[in-house]
Amino acid sequence: MESHNGDQLSETPTADQIISRSRLGAIRREFPAQFLASTLQQIEQAAKSGDTVARKALKLLRDGRFAK
Amino acid sequence: MTVEPLRWYSARVVLERLIGGAQEVSPLFEERMFLLRAKGDEEALQRAERLGRAGEETFENERGERIQWIFKEVLDIKAVLDDTLADGSEIYYAFYQRDELEQVRQALQTKLDPCCDPTLTDSYQAAPVTSGTR
């Protein structure tokens, strides 16, 4: 994945970038570290294949509780 | 002896998050809703508890802290009214008074958010999920 500069994000941001851009900082303590560098699509695929921690990551990203 | 037929149930199950094996001052809970089959309420309750325990998980956050999600309780079970499920089937119901509804709404903070839904464009502004009058 390519990040062009500073705040500008590529078309497929990682979970880390999504969190920085549009989620409250409190989500970081809850979020599984192994998925910070994954894109949403990668996390969705892992979740669909039965990875329970990926499911947790997806839930945290999607939940309005942690939205800015 | 009659054999009780299986029927559909929905169950609301709560898990609690522990950090480093300890409860926090501000604990976090996750509610999961399961659809399950059981012969009666008691079996549905037992099944919901097993599903909750099977969903326990452990991982590390970016600080290297051990995050555990453990089964806490079955909040509710409801027998689904329909025998067969299809698109649009009602799987759960609950009744609230006004203040209870407000608490639920505040806790859920449900929004349509382009962040994690590719069907919403980036120009879509996050907005509460709502229709009708409040």
mmCIF file of C-alpha atoms in Angstrom:
data_model
loop_
_atom_site.group_PDB
_atom_site.id
_atom_site.type_symbol
_atom_site.label_atom_id
_atom_site.label_comp_id
_atom_site.label_asym_id
_atom_site.label_seq_id
_atom_site.Cartn_x
_atom_site.Cartn_y
_atom_site.Cartn_z
ATOM 1 C CA MET A 1 0.000 0.000 0.000
ATOM 2 C CA GLU A 2 1.230 3.450 -0.830
ATOM 3 C CA SER A 3 0.871 6.520 1.308
ATOM 4 C CA HIS A 4 1.645 9.701 -0.591
ATOM 5 C CA ASN A 5 2.393 12.196 2.124
ATOM 6 C CA GLY A 6 1.433 13.406 5.573
ATOM 7 C CA ASP A 7 -2.321 13.314 6.066
ATOM 8 C CA GLN A 8 -3.075 12.171 2.539
ATOM 9 C CA LEU A 9 -4.080 8.536 2.547
ATOM 10 C CA SER A 10 -3.972 5.998 -0.242
ATOM 11 C CA GLU A 11 -7.200 4.479 -1.552
ATOM 12 C CA THR A 12 -6.865 1.410 0.645
ATOM 13 C CA PRO A 13 -5.988 2.679 4.109
ATOM 14 C CA THR A 14 -4.811 0.371 6.833
ATOM 15 C CA ALA A 15 -6.728 -0.058 10.059
ATOM 16 C CA ASP A 16 -4.093 2.150 11.692
ATOM 17 C CA GLN A 17 -4.844 4.943 9.213
ATOM 18 C CA ILE A 18 -8.614 4.498 9.526
ATOM 19 C CA ILE A 19 -8.302 4.782 13.293
ATOM 20 C CA SER A 20 -6.144 7.900 13.089
ATOM 21 C CA ARG A 21 -8.515 9.530 10.633
ATOM 22 C CA SER A 22 -11.967 8.680 11.894
ATOM 23 C CA ARG A 23 -11.919 6.819 15.180
ATOM 24 C CA LEU A 24 -11.491 7.888 18.784
ATOM 25 C CA GLY A 25 -8.106 7.245 20.361
ATOM 26 C CA ALA A 26 -9.716 4.936 22.919
ATOM 27 C CA ILE A 27 -10.108 2.283 20.244
ATOM 28 C CA ARG A 28 -6.336 1.755 20.190
ATOM 29 C CA ARG A 29 -6.305 0.048 23.553
ATOM 30 C CA GLU A 30 -8.995 -2.354 22.389
ATOM 31 C CA PHE A 31 -7.717 -3.054 18.902
ATOM 32 C CA PRO A 32 -5.700 -6.224 18.140
ATOM 33 C CA ALA A 33 -2.207 -5.098 17.207
ATOM 34 C CA GLN A 34 -1.755 -7.774 14.563
ATOM 35 C CA PHE A 35 -4.381 -6.111 12.364
ATOM 36 C CA LEU A 36 -3.186 -2.498 12.563
ATOM 37 C CA ALA A 37 -1.283 -2.808 9.293
ATOM 38 C CA SER A 38 -4.112 -4.669 7.527
ATOM 39 C CA THR A 39 -6.623 -3.082 5.203
ATOM 40 C CA LEU A 40 -10.319 -3.336 5.896
ATOM 41 C CA GLN A 41 -10.652 -5.837 3.064
ATOM 42 C CA GLN A 42 -7.918 -8.029 4.518
ATOM 43 C CA ILE A 43 -9.565 -7.940 7.935
ATOM 44 C CA GLU A 44 -12.945 -8.797 6.407
ATOM 45 C CA GLN A 45 -11.441 -11.765 4.592
ATOM 46 C CA ALA A 46 -9.786 -13.035 7.759
ATOM 47 C CA ALA A 47 -13.023 -12.586 9.685
ATOM 48 C CA LYS A 48 -14.986 -14.502 7.067
ATOM 49 C CA SER A 49 -12.480 -17.336 7.217
ATOM 50 C CA GLY A 50 -13.180 -17.727 10.926
ATOM 51 C CA ASP A 51 -10.445 -15.670 12.571
ATOM 52 C CA THR A 52 -12.154 -14.563 15.788
ATOM 53 C CA VAL A 53 -9.644 -11.780 16.484
ATOM 54 C CA ALA A 54 -10.218 -10.400 12.995
ATOM 55 C CA ARG A 55 -13.923 -10.379 13.796
ATOM 56 C CA LYS A 56 -13.155 -8.332 16.892
ATOM 57 C CA ALA A 57 -11.079 -5.883 14.830
ATOM 58 C CA LEU A 58 -13.902 -5.496 12.326
ATOM 59 C CA LYS A 59 -16.496 -4.938 15.028
ATOM 60 C CA LEU A 60 -14.367 -2.287 16.697
ATOM 61 C CA LEU A 61 -13.820 -0.447 13.413
ATOM 62 C CA ARG A 62 -17.493 -0.526 12.515
ATOM 63 C CA ASP A 63 -18.966 0.341 15.895
ATOM 64 C CA GLY A 64 -20.299 3.854 16.268
ATOM 65 C CA ARG A 65 -19.033 3.974 19.845
ATOM 66 C CA PHE A 66 -15.519 4.644 18.596
ATOM 67 C CA ALA A 67 -16.412 6.978 15.712
ATOM 68 C CA LYS A 68 -15.174 10.584 15.922
ATOM 69 C CA MET B 1 -43.020 -39.956 24.923
ATOM 70 C CA THR B 2 -43.308 -36.932 22.674
ATOM 71 C CA VAL B 3 -40.241 -35.422 21.105
ATOM 72 C CA GLU B 4 -40.191 -31.658 21.326
ATOM 73 C CA PRO B 5 -39.488 -30.076 17.939
ATOM 74 C CA LEU B 6 -36.568 -27.712 17.632
ATOM 75 C CA ARG B 7 -37.463 -24.076 17.319
ATOM 76 C CA TRP B 8 -35.505 -20.946 16.623
ATOM 77 C CA TYR B 9 -34.343 -18.708 19.423
ATOM 78 C CA SER B 10 -32.458 -15.436 19.538
ATOM 79 C CA ALA B 11 -30.132 -14.852 22.458
ATOM 80 C CA ARG B 12 -28.386 -11.731 23.693
ATOM 81 C CA VAL B 13 -25.062 -12.650 25.227
ATOM 82 C CA VAL B 14 -22.600 -10.341 26.995
ATOM 83 C CA LEU B 15 -18.818 -10.679 27.085
ATOM 84 C CA GLU B 16 -16.536 -8.546 29.236
ATOM 85 C CA ARG B 17 -13.110 -7.228 28.305
ATOM 86 C CA LEU B 18 -10.229 -7.683 30.732
ATOM 87 C CA ILE B 19 -6.830 -6.041 30.342
ATOM 88 C CA GLY B 20 -3.912 -7.987 31.746
ATOM 89 C CA GLY B 21 -6.380 -10.352 33.407
ATOM 90 C CA ALA B 22 -7.990 -7.628 35.536
ATOM 91 C CA GLN B 23 -11.229 -5.699 35.431
ATOM 92 C CA GLU B 24 -10.916 -2.022 34.558
ATOM 93 C CA VAL B 25 -12.346 1.014 36.317
ATOM 94 C CA SER B 26 -14.287 1.626 33.108
ATOM 95 C CA PRO B 27 -15.052 -1.871 31.892
ATOM 96 C CA LEU B 28 -16.116 -2.533 28.339
ATOM 97 C CA PHE B 29 -18.740 -5.085 27.411
ATOM 98 C CA GLU B 30 -19.766 -6.559 24.101
ATOM 99 C CA GLU B 31 -23.268 -7.769 23.422
ATOM 100 C CA ARG B 32 -23.664 -10.471 20.788
ATOM 101 C CA MET B 33 -26.919 -11.700 19.395
ATOM 102 C CA PHE B 34 -27.070 -15.351 18.391
ATOM 103 C CA LEU B 35 -29.638 -17.252 16.441
ATOM 104 C CA LEU B 36 -29.904 -20.821 17.670
ATOM 105 C CA ARG B 37 -32.095 -23.915 17.681
ATOM 106 C CA ALA B 38 -33.376 -25.505 20.880
ATOM 107 C CA LYS B 39 -36.257 -27.614 22.164
ATOM 108 C CA GLY B 40 -37.216 -25.136 24.853
ATOM 109 C CA ASP B 41 -36.198 -22.103 26.882
ATOM 110 C CA GLU B 42 -33.898 -23.958 29.242
ATOM 111 C CA GLU B 43 -31.986 -25.619 26.445
ATOM 112 C CA ALA B 44 -31.802 -22.302 24.596
ATOM 113 C CA LEU B 45 -30.317 -20.655 27.689
ATOM 114 C CA GLN B 46 -27.692 -23.388 28.035
ATOM 115 C CA ARG B 47 -26.901 -23.208 24.346
ATOM 116 C CA ALA B 48 -26.525 -19.408 24.512
ATOM 117 C CA GLU B 49 -24.099 -19.736 27.407
ATOM 118 C CA ARG B 50 -22.038 -22.272 25.483
ATOM 119 C CA LEU B 51 -21.955 -19.974 22.454
ATOM 120 C CA GLY B 52 -20.819 -17.126 24.679
ATOM 121 C CA ARG B 53 -18.020 -19.185 26.195
ATOM 122 C CA ALA B 54 -16.987 -20.455 22.761
ATOM 123 C CA GLY B 55 -16.628 -16.838 21.666
ATOM 124 C CA GLU B 56 -14.072 -15.918 24.302
ATOM 125 C CA GLU B 57 -10.843 -14.573 22.826
ATOM 126 C CA THR B 58 -7.393 -13.300 23.753
ATOM 127 C CA PHE B 59 -4.976 -11.070 21.849
ATOM 128 C CA GLU B 60 -2.507 -8.219 22.406
ATOM 129 C CA ASN B 61 -3.072 -4.530 21.760
ATOM 130 C CA GLU B 62 -0.411 -2.185 20.397
ATOM 131 C CA ARG B 63 0.942 -1.576 23.918
ATOM 132 C CA GLY B 64 1.565 -5.284 24.295
ATOM 133 C CA GLU B 65 -1.204 -5.619 26.890
ATOM 134 C CA ARG B 66 -3.115 -8.901 26.945
ATOM 135 C CA ILE B 67 -6.740 -8.273 26.040
ATOM 136 C CA GLN B 68 -9.228 -10.959 27.033
ATOM 137 C CA TRP B 69 -12.902 -11.123 26.182
ATOM 138 C CA ILE B 70 -14.689 -13.496 28.532
ATOM 139 C CA PHE B 71 -18.287 -14.666 28.785
ATOM 140 C CA LYS B 72 -20.261 -12.707 31.370
ATOM 141 C CA GLU B 73 -23.952 -13.494 31.050
ATOM 142 C CA VAL B 74 -26.927 -14.309 28.894
ATOM 143 C CA LEU B 75 -28.990 -11.119 28.913
ATOM 144 C CA ASP B 76 -32.081 -12.463 27.221
ATOM 145 C CA ILE B 77 -33.466 -15.251 25.105
ATOM 146 C CA LYS B 78 -36.543 -14.986 22.944
ATOM 147 C CA ALA B 79 -38.278 -17.676 20.963
ATOM 148 C CA VAL B 80 -38.530 -16.557 17.350
ATOM 149 C CA LEU B 81 -42.157 -16.289 16.381
ATOM 150 C CA ASP B 82 -41.755 -17.757 12.892
ATOM 151 C CA ASP B 83 -40.788 -21.377 12.270
ATOM 152 C CA THR B 84 -38.928 -20.619 9.061
ATOM 153 C CA LEU B 85 -36.483 -17.796 8.589
ATOM 154 C CA ALA B 86 -36.176 -15.707 5.462
ATOM 155 C CA ASP B 87 -35.136 -12.261 4.346
ATOM 156 C CA GLY B 88 -36.895 -9.855 6.668
ATOM 157 C CA SER B 89 -37.720 -12.351 9.385
ATOM 158 C CA GLU B 90 -38.209 -10.849 12.816
ATOM 159 C CA ILE B 91 -35.705 -12.525 15.117
ATOM 160 C CA TYR B 92 -35.889 -10.443 18.280
ATOM 161 C CA TYR B 93 -38.118 -8.011 20.082
ATOM 162 C CA ALA B 94 -38.033 -6.018 23.296
ATOM 163 C CA PHE B 95 -40.236 -3.402 24.869
ATOM 164 C CA TYR B 96 -38.927 -0.137 26.303
ATOM 165 C CA GLN B 97 -40.278 2.871 28.077
ATOM 166 C CA ARG B 98 -39.077 6.261 26.837
ATOM 167 C CA ASP B 99 -36.081 6.607 29.168
ATOM 168 C CA GLU B 100 -35.037 3.018 28.543
ATOM 169 C CA LEU B 101 -35.164 3.570 24.783
ATOM 170 C CA GLU B 102 -32.990 6.660 25.149
ATOM 171 C CA GLN B 103 -30.411 4.689 27.124
ATOM 172 C CA VAL B 104 -30.313 2.008 24.462
ATOM 173 C CA ARG B 105 -29.952 4.613 21.708
ATOM 174 C CA GLN B 106 -27.114 6.364 23.521
ATOM 175 C CA ALA B 107 -25.306 3.120 24.218
ATOM 176 C CA LEU B 108 -25.493 1.913 20.631
ATOM 177 C CA GLN B 109 -24.622 5.206 18.904
ATOM 178 C CA THR B 110 -25.396 3.548 15.614
ATOM 179 C CA LYS B 111 -24.353 5.565 12.581
ATOM 180 C CA LEU B 112 -24.202 5.054 8.854
ATOM 181 C CA ASP B 113 -20.500 5.621 8.392
ATOM 182 C CA PRO B 114 -18.512 5.466 5.134
ATOM 183 C CA CYS B 115 -15.416 4.483 7.126
ATOM 184 C CA CYS B 116 -16.049 0.761 7.035
ATOM 185 C CA ASP B 117 -18.851 0.279 4.521
ATOM 186 C CA PRO B 118 -17.683 0.297 0.890
ATOM 187 C CA THR B 119 -21.246 0.845 -0.323
ATOM 188 C CA LEU B 120 -21.199 4.324 1.224
ATOM 189 C CA THR B 121 -19.093 6.890 -0.599
ATOM 190 C CA ASP B 122 -16.491 9.072 1.108
ATOM 191 C CA SER B 123 -18.688 12.093 0.492
ATOM 192 C CA TYR B 124 -21.354 10.494 2.672
ATOM 193 C CA GLN B 125 -21.377 12.120 6.083
ATOM 194 C CA ALA B 126 -21.664 9.847 9.097
ATOM 195 C CA ALA B 127 -25.221 10.148 10.329
ATOM 196 C CA PRO B 128 -27.289 8.446 12.988
ATOM 197 C CA VAL B 129 -29.407 5.534 11.847
ATOM 198 C CA THR B 130 -32.913 6.765 12.313
ATOM 199 C CA SER B 131 -36.288 6.980 10.716
ATOM 200 C CA GLY B 132 -39.654 8.026 11.981
ATOM 201 C CA THR B 133 -40.075 10.463 14.836
ATOM 202 C CA ARG B 134 -38.229 10.412 18.113
#
